[in-house]
Amino acid sequence: VRTMDRANQDDCKPQPGDALLIVDVQNDFLPGGSLAVPRGGEVVPVLNGYLRIFAARGLPVYATRDWHPERHSSFRPQGGIWPPHCVAGTRGAEFAAALQLPPSAVIISKADTAERDAYSGFQGTNFDQQLRTASIQRLFIGGLATDYCVLNTVRDALRLGYEVFLLADAIRAVDVQPGKGLRAEQEMTRLGAQRITVEEIAA
Ligand code: VGL
Ligand code: ZN
């Protein structure tokens, strides 16, 4: 898949009005976690590359986190489909220690009530309002997992009118059914997300 087929290569370079959005890079989604995403740890060094680029340009960083109460409805003991994960305040819910989030990063907690799940960072949060207040128009989105929270966050961002760059080298899928990640990527590009890699926006 070619990623540099846009008219002007500089259009994808981060500029004022842009923000980096890191989705759910939390211990429980990483190797050893209770809902480990296959090869999920591989996104961390790549995201650190994006973080350096956004820091160098003085651009804002947002990070969503799954932030569930102890007996969340998405957990198997409660009749849900997932093993318990990302319980608020536990080690599993912490961001990956190696992820170099700046102190200025804005954290968006989601799915923090027992009855509701939220795969999108916009669902049940004031994230859209915060972005509008900060005059953000374009979002560079990567993290975990491609086929759940990244997909739903990108979908909502596009629906809300943001221009979306999908960090193609900094996403990984749960792939409960084989091919789900690939189909999610295809859906995101079909809806208008533009695939980029860190090499393309560096320099
Ligand atoms: C997620 C499954 C359950 C995600 C969250 O962050 O993609 N996946 N909860
Ligand atoms: Zn969850």
mmCIF file of C-alpha atoms and ligand atoms in Angstrom:
data_model
loop_
_atom_site.group_PDB
_atom_site.id
_atom_site.type_symbol
_atom_site.label_atom_id
_atom_site.label_comp_id
_atom_site.label_asym_id
_atom_site.label_seq_id
_atom_site.Cartn_x
_atom_site.Cartn_y
_atom_site.Cartn_z
ATOM 1 C CA VAL A 1 0.000 0.000 0.000
ATOM 2 C CA ARG A 2 1.416 3.353 -0.989
ATOM 3 C CA THR A 3 1.090 6.017 1.654
ATOM 4 C CA MET A 4 2.621 8.996 -0.181
ATOM 5 C CA ASP A 5 0.048 9.362 -2.906
ATOM 6 C CA ARG A 6 -1.286 12.721 -1.762
ATOM 7 C CA ALA A 7 -0.822 15.790 -3.909
ATOM 8 C CA ASN A 8 1.428 17.731 -1.562
ATOM 9 C CA GLN A 9 3.757 15.729 0.667
ATOM 10 C CA ASP A 10 3.989 18.617 3.131
ATOM 11 C CA ASP A 11 0.254 18.480 3.855
ATOM 12 C CA CYS A 12 0.824 15.582 6.248
ATOM 13 C CA LYS A 13 3.548 17.366 8.231
ATOM 14 C CA PRO A 14 2.329 18.352 11.718
ATOM 15 C CA GLN A 15 1.493 22.060 11.929
ATOM 16 C CA PRO A 16 -0.558 24.392 14.142
ATOM 17 C CA GLY A 17 -4.119 23.055 14.446
ATOM 18 C CA ASP A 18 -2.844 19.470 14.603
ATOM 19 C CA ALA A 19 -2.736 17.132 17.616
ATOM 20 C CA LEU A 20 -1.315 13.697 18.311
ATOM 21 C CA LEU A 21 -3.849 11.265 19.794
ATOM 22 C CA ILE A 22 -2.487 8.117 21.443
ATOM 23 C CA VAL A 23 -5.191 5.521 22.049
ATOM 24 C CA ASP A 24 -5.103 3.186 25.077
ATOM 25 C CA VAL A 25 -1.394 2.328 25.272
ATOM 26 C CA GLN A 26 -1.927 0.741 28.708
ATOM 27 C CA ASN A 27 -0.205 -2.191 30.419
ATOM 28 C CA ASP A 28 -3.185 -4.549 30.152
ATOM 29 C CA PHE A 29 -3.081 -4.251 26.339
ATOM 30 C CA LEU A 30 0.672 -4.970 26.229
ATOM 31 C CA PRO A 31 2.570 -8.265 26.534
ATOM 32 C CA GLY A 32 1.908 -9.703 30.012
ATOM 33 C CA GLY A 33 -1.321 -7.742 30.381
ATOM 34 C CA SER A 34 -4.739 -9.301 30.916
ATOM 35 C CA LEU A 35 -5.951 -8.385 27.396
ATOM 36 C CA ALA A 36 -2.606 -8.376 25.604
ATOM 37 C CA VAL A 37 -2.752 -7.244 21.985
ATOM 38 C CA PRO A 38 -0.421 -9.404 19.846
ATOM 39 C CA ARG A 39 2.806 -7.416 19.266
ATOM 40 C CA GLY A 40 1.166 -4.472 21.043
ATOM 41 C CA GLY A 41 4.490 -3.428 22.563
ATOM 42 C CA GLU A 42 5.843 -2.632 19.111
ATOM 43 C CA VAL A 43 3.819 0.582 18.937
ATOM 44 C CA VAL A 44 5.640 2.169 21.885
ATOM 45 C CA PRO A 45 9.015 3.071 20.284
ATOM 46 C CA VAL A 46 7.237 4.248 17.122
ATOM 47 C CA LEU A 47 4.846 6.440 19.126
ATOM 48 C CA ASN A 48 7.876 7.876 20.942
ATOM 49 C CA GLY A 49 9.118 8.976 17.513
ATOM 50 C CA TYR A 50 5.825 10.764 16.838
ATOM 51 C CA LEU A 51 5.959 12.285 20.334
ATOM 52 C CA ARG A 52 9.409 13.743 19.594
ATOM 53 C CA ILE A 53 8.130 15.316 16.361
ATOM 54 C CA PHE A 54 5.079 16.873 18.061
ATOM 55 C CA ALA A 55 7.224 18.117 20.977
ATOM 56 C CA ALA A 56 9.758 19.674 18.591
ATOM 57 C CA ARG A 57 6.929 21.591 16.902
ATOM 58 C CA GLY A 58 5.228 22.580 20.167
ATOM 59 C CA LEU A 59 2.045 20.719 19.206
ATOM 60 C CA PRO A 60 -0.417 19.206 21.688
ATOM 61 C CA VAL A 61 -0.674 15.553 22.684
ATOM 62 C CA TYR A 62 -3.804 13.732 23.892
ATOM 63 C CA ALA A 63 -3.920 10.202 25.312
ATOM 64 C CA THR A 64 -7.070 8.166 25.872
ATOM 65 C CA ARG A 65 -7.254 5.433 28.445
ATOM 66 C CA ASP A 66 -9.722 2.642 29.141
ATOM 67 C CA TRP A 67 -10.668 3.351 32.763
ATOM 68 C CA HIS A 68 -13.096 0.715 33.993
ATOM 69 C CA PRO A 69 -14.669 0.192 37.408
ATOM 70 C CA GLU A 70 -13.889 -3.154 39.045
ATOM 71 C CA ARG A 71 -17.040 -4.957 37.869
ATOM 72 C CA HIS A 72 -17.456 -3.405 34.445
ATOM 73 C CA SER A 73 -20.208 -4.769 32.190
ATOM 74 C CA SER A 74 -17.662 -5.660 29.464
ATOM 75 C CA PHE A 75 -15.935 -8.162 31.800
ATOM 76 C CA ARG A 76 -16.694 -11.902 31.531
ATOM 77 C CA PRO A 77 -17.796 -12.318 35.171
ATOM 78 C CA GLN A 78 -20.386 -9.619 34.435
ATOM 79 C CA GLY A 79 -21.522 -11.295 31.208
ATOM 80 C CA GLY A 80 -19.267 -9.296 28.880
ATOM 81 C CA ILE A 81 -16.827 -10.532 26.244
ATOM 82 C CA TRP A 82 -13.468 -9.426 27.721
ATOM 83 C CA PRO A 83 -11.293 -10.590 30.577
ATOM 84 C CA PRO A 84 -11.173 -7.927 33.295
ATOM 85 C CA HIS A 85 -8.750 -5.205 32.144
ATOM 86 C CA CYS A 86 -7.768 -1.578 32.728
ATOM 87 C CA VAL A 87 -9.418 -1.272 36.132
ATOM 88 C CA ALA A 88 -9.039 2.376 37.175
ATOM 89 C CA GLY A 89 -6.102 2.945 39.485
ATOM 90 C CA THR A 90 -4.451 -0.454 38.926
ATOM 91 C CA ARG A 91 -1.070 -1.136 37.294
ATOM 92 C CA GLY A 92 -2.825 -2.677 34.305
ATOM 93 C CA ALA A 93 -4.563 0.624 33.598
ATOM 94 C CA GLU A 94 -1.338 2.663 33.681
ATOM 95 C CA PHE A 95 0.195 3.888 30.449
ATOM 96 C CA ALA A 96 3.171 1.840 29.239
ATOM 97 C CA ALA A 97 6.171 2.941 31.313
ATOM 98 C CA ALA A 98 8.299 3.297 28.164
ATOM 99 C CA LEU A 99 5.801 5.651 26.484
ATOM 100 C CA GLN A 100 7.330 9.116 26.686
ATOM 101 C CA LEU A 101 4.217 11.194 27.288
ATOM 102 C CA PRO A 102 5.031 14.839 28.065
ATOM 103 C CA PRO A 103 3.684 16.329 31.325
ATOM 104 C CA SER A 104 1.461 18.537 29.169
ATOM 105 C CA ALA A 105 -0.327 15.537 27.606
ATOM 106 C CA VAL A 106 -4.091 15.725 28.124
ATOM 107 C CA ILE A 107 -5.552 12.457 29.401
ATOM 108 C CA ILE A 108 -9.047 11.384 28.356
ATOM 109 C CA SER A 109 -10.563 8.606 30.505
ATOM 110 C CA LYS A 110 -13.406 6.585 28.984
ATOM 111 C CA ALA A 111 -15.780 3.716 29.831
ATOM 112 C CA ASP A 112 -15.529 4.677 33.482
ATOM 113 C CA THR A 113 -19.042 3.671 34.568
ATOM 114 C CA ALA A 114 -20.100 0.046 35.158
ATOM 115 C CA GLU A 115 -23.067 -0.096 32.768
ATOM 116 C CA ARG A 116 -21.489 1.387 29.649
ATOM 117 C CA ASP A 117 -18.584 0.448 27.410
ATOM 118 C CA ALA A 118 -16.923 2.958 25.113
ATOM 119 C CA TYR A 119 -14.493 2.030 22.356
ATOM 120 C CA SER A 120 -14.228 5.635 21.179
ATOM 121 C CA GLY A 121 -12.449 8.408 23.055
ATOM 122 C CA PHE A 122 -15.327 10.700 22.060
ATOM 123 C CA GLN A 123 -18.005 8.486 23.631
ATOM 124 C CA GLY A 124 -19.213 9.780 26.995
ATOM 125 C CA THR A 125 -16.355 12.314 27.247
ATOM 126 C CA ASN A 126 -15.896 16.023 26.554
ATOM 127 C CA PHE A 127 -12.997 15.305 24.177
ATOM 128 C CA ASP A 128 -14.649 16.935 21.131
ATOM 129 C CA GLN A 129 -15.306 20.077 23.174
ATOM 130 C CA GLN A 130 -11.693 20.148 24.388
ATOM 131 C CA LEU A 131 -10.363 19.844 20.838
ATOM 132 C CA ARG A 132 -12.647 22.618 19.606
ATOM 133 C CA THR A 133 -11.536 24.888 22.444
ATOM 134 C CA ALA A 134 -7.929 24.206 21.445
ATOM 135 C CA SER A 135 -8.751 24.883 17.748
ATOM 136 C CA ILE A 136 -7.622 21.417 16.698
ATOM 137 C CA GLN A 137 -8.720 20.438 13.190
ATOM 138 C CA ARG A 138 -6.491 17.494 12.341
ATOM 139 C CA LEU A 139 -5.774 14.412 14.453
ATOM 140 C CA PHE A 140 -2.830 12.012 14.112
ATOM 141 C CA ILE A 141 -4.176 8.815 15.655
ATOM 142 C CA GLY A 142 -2.340 5.647 16.699
ATOM 143 C CA GLY A 143 -2.273 3.096 19.529
ATOM 144 C CA LEU A 144 -4.337 0.061 20.577
ATOM 145 C CA ALA A 145 -6.278 -1.735 19.435
ATOM 146 C CA THR A 146 -6.727 -1.221 15.674
ATOM 147 C CA ASP A 147 -9.981 -3.182 15.518
ATOM 148 C CA TYR A 148 -11.651 -1.659 18.607
ATOM 149 C CA CYS A 149 -10.669 1.628 20.162
ATOM 150 C CA VAL A 150 -8.579 2.968 17.281
ATOM 151 C CA LEU A 151 -11.316 2.111 14.746
ATOM 152 C CA ASN A 152 -14.128 3.639 16.798
ATOM 153 C CA THR A 153 -12.144 6.747 17.715
ATOM 154 C CA VAL A 154 -11.161 7.352 14.073
ATOM 155 C CA ARG A 155 -14.768 6.815 12.929
ATOM 156 C CA ASP A 156 -16.095 9.373 15.422
ATOM 157 C CA ALA A 157 -13.309 11.851 14.623
ATOM 158 C CA LEU A 158 -14.180 11.718 10.915
ATOM 159 C CA ARG A 159 -17.898 11.966 11.634
ATOM 160 C CA LEU A 160 -17.242 15.033 13.799
ATOM 161 C CA GLY A 161 -15.388 16.693 10.932
ATOM 162 C CA TYR A 162 -11.737 16.230 11.894
ATOM 163 C CA GLU A 163 -9.166 15.403 9.285
ATOM 164 C CA VAL A 164 -7.552 12.129 10.363
ATOM 165 C CA PHE A 165 -4.087 10.749 9.759
ATOM 166 C CA LEU A 166 -3.853 7.100 10.782
ATOM 167 C CA LEU A 167 -0.418 6.186 12.153
ATOM 168 C CA ALA A 168 -0.105 3.013 10.064
ATOM 169 C CA ASP A 169 3.154 1.984 11.770
ATOM 170 C CA ALA A 170 1.875 2.542 15.338
ATOM 171 C CA ILE A 171 -1.301 0.451 15.566
ATOM 172 C CA ARG A 172 -1.843 -3.257 16.368
ATOM 173 C CA ALA A 173 -5.034 -5.365 16.384
ATOM 174 C CA VAL A 174 -6.566 -7.762 18.906
ATOM 175 C CA ASP A 175 -7.613 -9.935 15.922
ATOM 176 C CA VAL A 176 -9.998 -12.122 17.950
ATOM 177 C CA GLN A 177 -11.158 -13.227 14.502
ATOM 178 C CA PRO A 178 -8.331 -13.300 11.946
ATOM 179 C CA GLY A 179 -8.365 -10.359 9.538
ATOM 180 C CA LYS A 180 -10.314 -8.014 11.802
ATOM 181 C CA GLY A 181 -7.410 -5.587 12.049
ATOM 182 C CA LEU A 182 -6.908 -5.510 8.306
ATOM 183 C CA ARG A 183 -10.620 -4.918 7.708
ATOM 184 C CA ALA A 184 -10.596 -2.137 10.310
ATOM 185 C CA GLU A 185 -7.695 -0.437 8.518
ATOM 186 C CA GLN A 186 -9.531 -0.727 5.201
ATOM 187 C CA GLU A 187 -12.683 0.756 6.730
ATOM 188 C CA MET A 188 -10.776 3.695 8.222
ATOM 189 C CA THR A 189 -9.159 4.553 4.890
ATOM 190 C CA ARG A 190 -12.470 4.090 3.077
ATOM 191 C CA LEU A 191 -14.048 6.604 5.478
ATOM 192 C CA GLY A 192 -11.294 9.114 4.683
ATOM 193 C CA ALA A 193 -8.432 8.539 7.118
ATOM 194 C CA GLN A 194 -5.029 9.059 5.463
ATOM 195 C CA ARG A 195 -2.329 6.512 6.280
ATOM 196 C CA ILE A 196 1.061 7.881 7.278
ATOM 197 C CA THR A 197 4.295 6.597 8.814
ATOM 198 C CA VAL A 198 6.765 8.356 11.086
ATOM 199 C CA GLU A 199 9.403 8.536 8.326
ATOM 200 C CA GLU A 200 7.011 10.490 6.137
ATOM 201 C CA ILE A 201 6.402 13.272 8.640
ATOM 202 C CA ALA A 202 9.941 13.510 10.077
ATOM 203 C CA ALA A 203 12.482 15.666 8.209
HETATM 204 C C1 VGL B 1 -10.244 -2.069 23.961
HETATM 205 C C2 VGL B 1 -11.218 -4.133 24.144
HETATM 206 C C3 VGL B 1 -11.802 -3.772 25.332
HETATM 207 C C4 VGL B 1 -9.340 -1.146 23.198
HETATM 208 C C5 VGL B 1 -10.828 -1.686 25.148
HETATM 209 O O1 VGL B 1 -8.741 -0.238 23.801
HETATM 210 O O2 VGL B 1 -9.203 -1.338 21.956
HETATM 211 N N1 VGL B 1 -10.449 -3.293 23.458
HETATM 212 N N2 VGL B 1 -11.600 -2.547 25.828
HETATM 213 ZN ZN ZN B 2 -12.181 -2.026 27.831
#
